[in-house]
Amino acid sequence: MALDFDSLPSAAKFAKQISDLVGMFKIGSQLFTAAGPAAVKEISSLGPGVFLDLKFHDIPNTVAGAVLSAAAMSGVQLMNVHALGGRAMLEAAVQAISAGVPMGADRPRLLAVTILTSMDQKSMRETGIGGPPKSRVVKLARLAKELGVDGVVASVQEARAIRKACGREFLIVTPAVRPDDKNGAASKHDDQTRTATPTEAIRAGADYLVVGRPILAAADPRAAAQAIVDEIAAAK
Ligand code: C5P
């Protein structure tokens, strides 16, 4: 569940209403910029772990420092950097994620964002990234795996190809999940372009589905979350 809120009280109030239905809470740049590590502390106390989605993308030394600080926060189970930061940056992140964790303790899993799910081929081309999204994404996933990253954030459309290239153990986290509405019509895409339903995500091999607005903007968020949980269970 993506907690895309502008303050910790509103995020916590919402999270408490659905904490028994979600596998993990995602704290992204909006909430973290507003509330900082206090958000991780309060949200992780609700039970489900925290995915700290800050998508670091900087020079290797700076990313290493940021990953070290993030990994030291208790309750963080998943965190991420941008694969487009390149080999040296990914290597620095992999080293840093284990560095601050005591021997024997669980460390957070490190994910690499491949290509944002809001981008399509045209917007990729405009930024100088050629070729179809799928081949770019699989190439970035292979690089991340080779360097010891635990998994990737990618769209459902690329999940099967990533699974094939990177194996069973590699984590695949898919945002841009949009359930069909009750009439079978695809629901609002918002700013996402490479979208898919929860059923499609599970069948394509996703380990975690990231859902924000389909639940946040629902008239009845608990019912919307429950419907997605049921759809996931039925698709397995
Ligand atoms: O509201 P919606 O379901 O589109 O939310 C998706 C969430 O996943 C947002 O918090 C967004 O930051 C995040 N995300 C994404 N695409 C990525 C990585 C993360 O949409 N590639």
mmCIF file of C-alpha atoms and ligand atoms in Angstrom:
data_model
loop_
_atom_site.group_PDB
_atom_site.id
_atom_site.type_symbol
_atom_site.label_atom_id
_atom_site.label_comp_id
_atom_site.label_asym_id
_atom_site.label_seq_id
_atom_site.Cartn_x
_atom_site.Cartn_y
_atom_site.Cartn_z
ATOM 1 C CA MET A 1 0.000 0.000 0.000
ATOM 2 C CA ALA A 2 1.570 3.269 -1.174
ATOM 3 C CA LEU A 3 1.115 5.867 1.586
ATOM 4 C CA ASP A 4 1.313 8.882 -0.711
ATOM 5 C CA PHE A 5 0.286 11.518 1.870
ATOM 6 C CA ASP A 6 1.642 14.977 2.694
ATOM 7 C CA SER A 7 1.662 14.521 6.474
ATOM 8 C CA LEU A 8 2.331 11.729 8.946
ATOM 9 C CA PRO A 9 -0.945 12.102 10.909
ATOM 10 C CA SER A 10 -3.034 11.668 7.745
ATOM 11 C CA ALA A 11 -0.870 8.731 6.547
ATOM 12 C CA ALA A 12 -1.006 7.002 9.939
ATOM 13 C CA LYS A 13 -4.757 7.494 10.260
ATOM 14 C CA PHE A 14 -5.300 5.916 6.847
ATOM 15 C CA ALA A 15 -2.773 3.108 7.426
ATOM 16 C CA LYS A 16 -4.431 2.065 10.692
ATOM 17 C CA GLN A 17 -7.738 1.504 8.881
ATOM 18 C CA ILE A 18 -6.284 -1.107 6.537
ATOM 19 C CA SER A 19 -3.215 -2.476 8.332
ATOM 20 C CA ASP A 20 -4.746 -5.957 8.621
ATOM 21 C CA LEU A 21 -5.248 -6.130 4.838
ATOM 22 C CA VAL A 22 -1.846 -5.096 3.512
ATOM 23 C CA GLY A 23 1.450 -6.954 3.234
ATOM 24 C CA MET A 24 3.628 -3.859 3.497
ATOM 25 C CA PHE A 25 3.348 -0.080 3.668
ATOM 26 C CA LYS A 26 5.291 1.969 1.136
ATOM 27 C CA ILE A 27 6.722 5.310 2.254
ATOM 28 C CA GLY A 28 7.756 7.358 -0.749
ATOM 29 C CA SER A 29 9.394 10.715 -1.313
ATOM 30 C CA GLN A 30 6.250 12.757 -0.538
ATOM 31 C CA LEU A 31 5.690 11.430 2.982
ATOM 32 C CA PHE A 32 9.394 11.034 3.773
ATOM 33 C CA THR A 33 10.165 14.612 2.723
ATOM 34 C CA ALA A 34 7.351 15.863 4.945
ATOM 35 C CA ALA A 35 7.891 13.689 8.007
ATOM 36 C CA GLY A 36 11.305 11.965 7.771
ATOM 37 C CA PRO A 37 12.396 8.945 9.816
ATOM 38 C CA ALA A 38 9.492 9.502 12.252
ATOM 39 C CA ALA A 39 7.225 8.230 9.463
ATOM 40 C CA VAL A 40 9.183 4.969 9.236
ATOM 41 C CA LYS A 41 9.055 4.572 13.012
ATOM 42 C CA GLU A 42 5.330 5.180 13.365
ATOM 43 C CA ILE A 43 4.210 3.252 10.281
ATOM 44 C CA SER A 44 6.431 0.249 11.043
ATOM 45 C CA SER A 45 4.867 0.037 14.519
ATOM 46 C CA LEU A 46 1.555 -0.902 12.831
ATOM 47 C CA GLY A 47 2.862 -4.376 11.984
ATOM 48 C CA PRO A 48 3.334 -4.791 8.235
ATOM 49 C CA GLY A 49 6.885 -3.844 7.271
ATOM 50 C CA VAL A 50 7.971 -0.701 5.449
ATOM 51 C CA PHE A 51 9.149 -0.339 1.844
ATOM 52 C CA LEU A 52 11.175 2.878 1.810
ATOM 53 C CA ASP A 53 10.687 4.008 -1.789
ATOM 54 C CA LEU A 54 13.151 6.887 -2.124
ATOM 55 C CA LYS A 55 14.670 5.772 -5.450
ATOM 56 C CA PHE A 56 18.176 7.095 -4.839
ATOM 57 C CA HIS A 57 20.010 8.215 -7.998
ATOM 58 C CA ASP A 58 23.278 10.078 -7.382
ATOM 59 C CA ILE A 59 27.034 9.519 -7.423
ATOM 60 C CA PRO A 60 28.101 6.232 -5.788
ATOM 61 C CA ASN A 61 29.513 7.799 -2.602
ATOM 62 C CA THR A 62 26.318 9.770 -1.917
ATOM 63 C CA VAL A 63 24.053 6.813 -2.654
ATOM 64 C CA ALA A 64 26.152 4.583 -0.366
ATOM 65 C CA GLY A 65 25.659 7.062 2.474
ATOM 66 C CA ALA A 66 21.917 7.332 1.855
ATOM 67 C CA VAL A 67 21.490 3.536 1.682
ATOM 68 C CA LEU A 68 23.462 3.110 4.901
ATOM 69 C CA SER A 69 21.224 5.601 6.724
ATOM 70 C CA ALA A 70 18.049 4.019 5.343
ATOM 71 C CA ALA A 71 19.139 0.474 6.199
ATOM 72 C CA ALA A 72 19.818 1.533 9.779
ATOM 73 C CA MET A 73 16.142 2.476 10.318
ATOM 74 C CA SER A 74 14.355 -0.378 11.985
ATOM 75 C CA GLY A 75 11.277 -1.695 10.194
ATOM 76 C CA VAL A 76 12.598 -1.077 6.666
ATOM 77 C CA GLN A 77 12.258 -4.345 4.754
ATOM 78 C CA LEU A 78 12.600 -3.061 1.191
ATOM 79 C CA MET A 79 14.338 -0.016 -0.289
ATOM 80 C CA ASN A 80 15.476 1.064 -3.707
ATOM 81 C CA VAL A 81 17.808 2.951 -6.018
ATOM 82 C CA HIS A 82 17.555 3.709 -9.753
ATOM 83 C CA ALA A 83 19.242 1.108 -11.963
ATOM 84 C CA LEU A 84 20.058 3.926 -14.404
ATOM 85 C CA GLY A 85 22.608 5.171 -11.837
ATOM 86 C CA GLY A 86 24.887 2.541 -13.351
ATOM 87 C CA ARG A 87 27.295 -0.190 -12.267
ATOM 88 C CA ALA A 88 29.433 1.718 -9.745
ATOM 89 C CA MET A 89 26.391 3.246 -8.055
ATOM 90 C CA LEU A 90 24.627 -0.131 -7.816
ATOM 91 C CA GLU A 91 27.773 -1.765 -6.422
ATOM 92 C CA ALA A 92 28.060 0.978 -3.797
ATOM 93 C CA ALA A 93 24.400 0.473 -2.812
ATOM 94 C CA VAL A 94 24.822 -3.322 -2.522
ATOM 95 C CA GLN A 95 27.847 -2.891 -0.258
ATOM 96 C CA ALA A 96 26.138 -0.254 1.867
ATOM 97 C CA ILE A 97 22.949 -2.204 2.488
ATOM 98 C CA SER A 98 24.796 -4.885 4.433
ATOM 99 C CA ALA A 99 27.404 -2.631 6.017
ATOM 100 C CA GLY A 100 25.411 -1.210 8.922
ATOM 101 C CA VAL A 101 23.491 -4.355 9.833
ATOM 102 C CA PRO A 102 24.754 -6.456 12.780
ATOM 103 C CA MET A 103 25.977 -9.974 11.898
ATOM 104 C CA GLY A 104 23.112 -12.452 11.767
ATOM 105 C CA ALA A 105 20.400 -9.771 11.695
ATOM 106 C CA ASP A 106 18.108 -9.444 8.673
ATOM 107 C CA ARG A 107 19.076 -6.694 6.285
ATOM 108 C CA PRO A 108 16.543 -4.874 4.099
ATOM 109 C CA ARG A 109 16.260 -6.166 0.525
ATOM 110 C CA LEU A 110 17.599 -3.791 -2.113
ATOM 111 C CA LEU A 111 15.590 -3.167 -5.286
ATOM 112 C CA ALA A 112 16.558 -1.332 -8.454
ATOM 113 C CA VAL A 113 13.945 0.759 -10.264
ATOM 114 C CA THR A 114 14.281 -0.093 -13.954
ATOM 115 C CA ILE A 115 12.224 2.346 -16.050
ATOM 116 C CA LEU A 116 9.444 4.293 -14.293
ATOM 117 C CA THR A 117 6.033 2.830 -15.051
ATOM 118 C CA SER A 118 4.835 6.327 -15.972
ATOM 119 C CA MET A 119 7.148 6.281 -19.011
ATOM 120 C CA ASP A 120 6.305 4.879 -22.420
ATOM 121 C CA GLN A 121 8.506 4.391 -25.458
ATOM 122 C CA LYS A 122 8.026 7.990 -26.609
ATOM 123 C CA SER A 123 8.996 9.542 -23.280
ATOM 124 C CA MET A 124 11.959 7.177 -23.041
ATOM 125 C CA ARG A 125 13.136 8.231 -26.500
ATOM 126 C CA GLU A 126 12.873 11.906 -25.486
ATOM 127 C CA THR A 127 15.343 11.267 -22.682
ATOM 128 C CA GLY A 128 17.758 9.417 -24.968
ATOM 129 C CA ILE A 129 16.783 5.873 -23.990
ATOM 130 C CA GLY A 130 16.114 4.020 -27.239
ATOM 131 C CA GLY A 131 14.305 0.777 -27.983
ATOM 132 C CA PRO A 132 11.169 -0.793 -26.551
ATOM 133 C CA PRO A 133 10.681 -0.567 -22.739
ATOM 134 C CA LYS A 134 10.849 -4.345 -22.309
ATOM 135 C CA SER A 135 14.350 -4.830 -23.682
ATOM 136 C CA ARG A 136 15.693 -1.824 -21.708
ATOM 137 C CA VAL A 137 14.078 -3.085 -18.520
ATOM 138 C CA VAL A 138 15.377 -6.651 -18.892
ATOM 139 C CA LYS A 139 18.876 -5.354 -19.582
ATOM 140 C CA LEU A 140 18.781 -3.217 -16.428
ATOM 141 C CA ALA A 141 17.388 -6.141 -14.397
ATOM 142 C CA ARG A 142 20.239 -8.410 -15.555
ATOM 143 C CA LEU A 143 22.801 -5.779 -14.601
ATOM 144 C CA ALA A 144 21.212 -5.320 -11.162
ATOM 145 C CA LYS A 145 21.162 -9.078 -10.550
ATOM 146 C CA GLU A 146 24.762 -9.507 -11.669
ATOM 147 C CA LEU A 147 25.824 -6.876 -9.120
ATOM 148 C CA GLY A 148 23.973 -8.472 -6.191
ATOM 149 C CA VAL A 149 20.778 -6.374 -6.088
ATOM 150 C CA ASP A 150 17.869 -8.462 -4.691
ATOM 151 C CA GLY A 151 15.210 -7.481 -7.214
ATOM 152 C CA VAL A 152 13.631 -4.806 -9.375
ATOM 153 C CA VAL A 153 10.679 -2.461 -9.619
ATOM 154 C CA ALA A 154 9.184 -2.865 -13.091
ATOM 155 C CA SER A 155 5.844 -2.940 -14.833
ATOM 156 C CA VAL A 156 3.765 -6.105 -15.138
ATOM 157 C CA GLN A 157 4.382 -6.034 -18.877
ATOM 158 C CA GLU A 158 8.049 -6.854 -18.296
ATOM 159 C CA ALA A 159 7.666 -9.247 -15.351
ATOM 160 C CA ARG A 160 7.684 -12.530 -17.304
ATOM 161 C CA ALA A 161 10.788 -11.605 -19.268
ATOM 162 C CA ILE A 162 12.566 -10.527 -16.058
ATOM 163 C CA ARG A 163 11.634 -13.789 -14.321
ATOM 164 C CA LYS A 164 13.036 -15.741 -17.258
ATOM 165 C CA ALA A 165 16.253 -13.732 -17.342
ATOM 166 C CA CYS A 166 16.890 -13.427 -13.597
ATOM 167 C CA GLY A 167 15.431 -16.581 -12.023
ATOM 168 C CA ARG A 168 12.945 -17.571 -9.327
ATOM 169 C CA GLU A 169 14.649 -15.897 -6.347
ATOM 170 C CA PHE A 170 14.894 -12.420 -7.876
ATOM 171 C CA LEU A 171 12.197 -10.123 -6.434
ATOM 172 C CA ILE A 172 9.805 -8.438 -8.853
ATOM 173 C CA VAL A 173 7.790 -5.503 -7.504
ATOM 174 C CA THR A 174 5.134 -4.078 -9.828
ATOM 175 C CA PRO A 175 3.456 -0.665 -9.454
ATOM 176 C CA ALA A 176 0.897 0.730 -11.916
ATOM 177 C CA VAL A 177 -1.656 -1.845 -10.804
ATOM 178 C CA ARG A 178 -5.183 -0.888 -11.844
ATOM 179 C CA PRO A 179 -8.050 -3.280 -11.055
ATOM 180 C CA ASP A 180 -10.840 -3.607 -13.605
ATOM 181 C CA ASP A 181 -13.942 -1.815 -12.408
ATOM 182 C CA LYS A 182 -17.114 -3.827 -11.805
ATOM 183 C CA ASN A 183 -18.200 -3.431 -15.412
ATOM 184 C CA GLY A 184 -14.969 -4.972 -16.618
ATOM 185 C CA ALA A 185 -13.664 -1.654 -17.910
ATOM 186 C CA ALA A 186 -10.091 -0.713 -17.138
ATOM 187 C CA SER A 187 -10.055 1.916 -14.388
ATOM 188 C CA LYS A 188 -8.312 5.288 -14.348
ATOM 189 C CA HIS A 189 -4.633 5.195 -15.254
ATOM 190 C CA ASP A 190 -3.714 8.558 -13.645
ATOM 191 C CA ASP A 191 -0.115 9.322 -14.720
ATOM 192 C CA GLN A 192 0.798 5.650 -15.198
ATOM 193 C CA THR A 193 1.191 4.287 -18.725
ATOM 194 C CA ARG A 194 2.335 0.634 -18.458
ATOM 195 C CA THR A 195 -0.571 -0.572 -16.273
ATOM 196 C CA ALA A 196 -2.094 -4.015 -15.544
ATOM 197 C CA THR A 197 -4.697 -5.652 -13.294
ATOM 198 C CA PRO A 198 -3.767 -7.497 -10.058
ATOM 199 C CA THR A 199 -4.583 -10.829 -11.741
ATOM 200 C CA GLU A 200 -2.245 -10.053 -14.623
ATOM 201 C CA ALA A 201 0.487 -9.018 -12.170
ATOM 202 C CA ILE A 202 0.306 -12.268 -10.189
ATOM 203 C CA ARG A 203 0.132 -14.425 -13.327
ATOM 204 C CA ALA A 204 3.169 -12.620 -14.737
ATOM 205 C CA GLY A 205 5.141 -13.609 -11.622
ATOM 206 C CA ALA A 206 5.166 -10.451 -9.485
ATOM 207 C CA ASP A 207 6.183 -10.967 -5.830
ATOM 208 C CA TYR A 208 4.756 -7.648 -4.581
ATOM 209 C CA LEU A 209 2.101 -5.367 -6.089
ATOM 210 C CA VAL A 210 2.311 -1.653 -5.287
ATOM 211 C CA VAL A 211 -1.103 0.000 -5.148
ATOM 212 C CA GLY A 212 -1.791 3.639 -4.359
ATOM 213 C CA ARG A 213 -4.609 5.632 -5.922
ATOM 214 C CA PRO A 214 -6.962 2.705 -6.654
ATOM 215 C CA ILE A 215 -7.252 2.387 -2.834
ATOM 216 C CA LEU A 216 -6.422 5.956 -1.718
ATOM 217 C CA ALA A 217 -9.009 7.529 -3.996
ATOM 218 C CA ALA A 218 -11.710 4.882 -3.509
ATOM 219 C CA ALA A 219 -14.992 5.888 -1.869
ATOM 220 C CA ASP A 220 -14.476 2.915 0.476
ATOM 221 C CA PRO A 221 -10.720 2.236 0.778
ATOM 222 C CA ARG A 222 -11.149 -0.893 2.932
ATOM 223 C CA ALA A 223 -13.486 -2.453 0.381
ATOM 224 C CA ALA A 224 -11.110 -1.520 -2.454
ATOM 225 C CA ALA A 225 -8.158 -3.074 -0.589
ATOM 226 C CA GLN A 226 -10.165 -6.202 0.246
ATOM 227 C CA ALA A 227 -11.205 -6.614 -3.400
ATOM 228 C CA ILE A 228 -7.551 -6.482 -4.481
ATOM 229 C CA VAL A 229 -6.526 -8.975 -1.766
ATOM 230 C CA ASP A 230 -9.290 -11.332 -2.960
ATOM 231 C CA GLU A 231 -8.246 -10.915 -6.576
ATOM 232 C CA ILE A 232 -4.620 -11.743 -5.654
ATOM 233 C CA ALA A 233 -5.709 -14.859 -3.746
ATOM 234 C CA ALA A 234 -7.891 -16.028 -6.646
ATOM 235 C CA ALA A 235 -5.115 -15.517 -9.190
ATOM 236 C CA LYS A 236 -2.534 -17.612 -7.326
HETATM 237 O O1 C5P B 1 -1.234 5.627 -7.173
HETATM 238 P P1 C5P B 1 -0.485 4.536 -7.844
HETATM 239 O O2 C5P B 1 -1.095 3.165 -7.638
HETATM 240 O O3 C5P B 1 -0.142 4.824 -9.281
HETATM 241 O O4 C5P B 1 0.888 4.515 -6.998
HETATM 242 C C1 C5P B 1 2.011 3.822 -7.411
HETATM 243 C C2 C5P B 1 3.108 4.060 -6.408
HETATM 244 O O5 C5P B 1 4.257 3.332 -6.838
HETATM 245 C C3 C5P B 1 3.549 5.521 -6.242
HETATM 246 O O6 C5P B 1 3.833 5.701 -4.866
HETATM 247 C C4 C5P B 1 4.809 5.637 -7.070
HETATM 248 O O7 C5P B 1 5.753 6.514 -6.506
HETATM 249 C C5 C5P B 1 5.354 4.204 -7.009
HETATM 250 N N1 C5P B 1 6.186 3.785 -8.129
HETATM 251 C C6 C5P B 1 5.766 3.797 -9.454
HETATM 252 N N2 C5P B 1 6.594 3.429 -10.466
HETATM 253 C C7 C5P B 1 7.822 2.997 -10.202
HETATM 254 C C8 C5P B 1 8.268 2.945 -8.872
HETATM 255 C C9 C5P B 1 7.404 3.338 -7.850
HETATM 256 O O8 C5P B 1 4.624 4.154 -9.713
HETATM 257 N N3 C5P B 1 8.607 2.568 -11.194
#
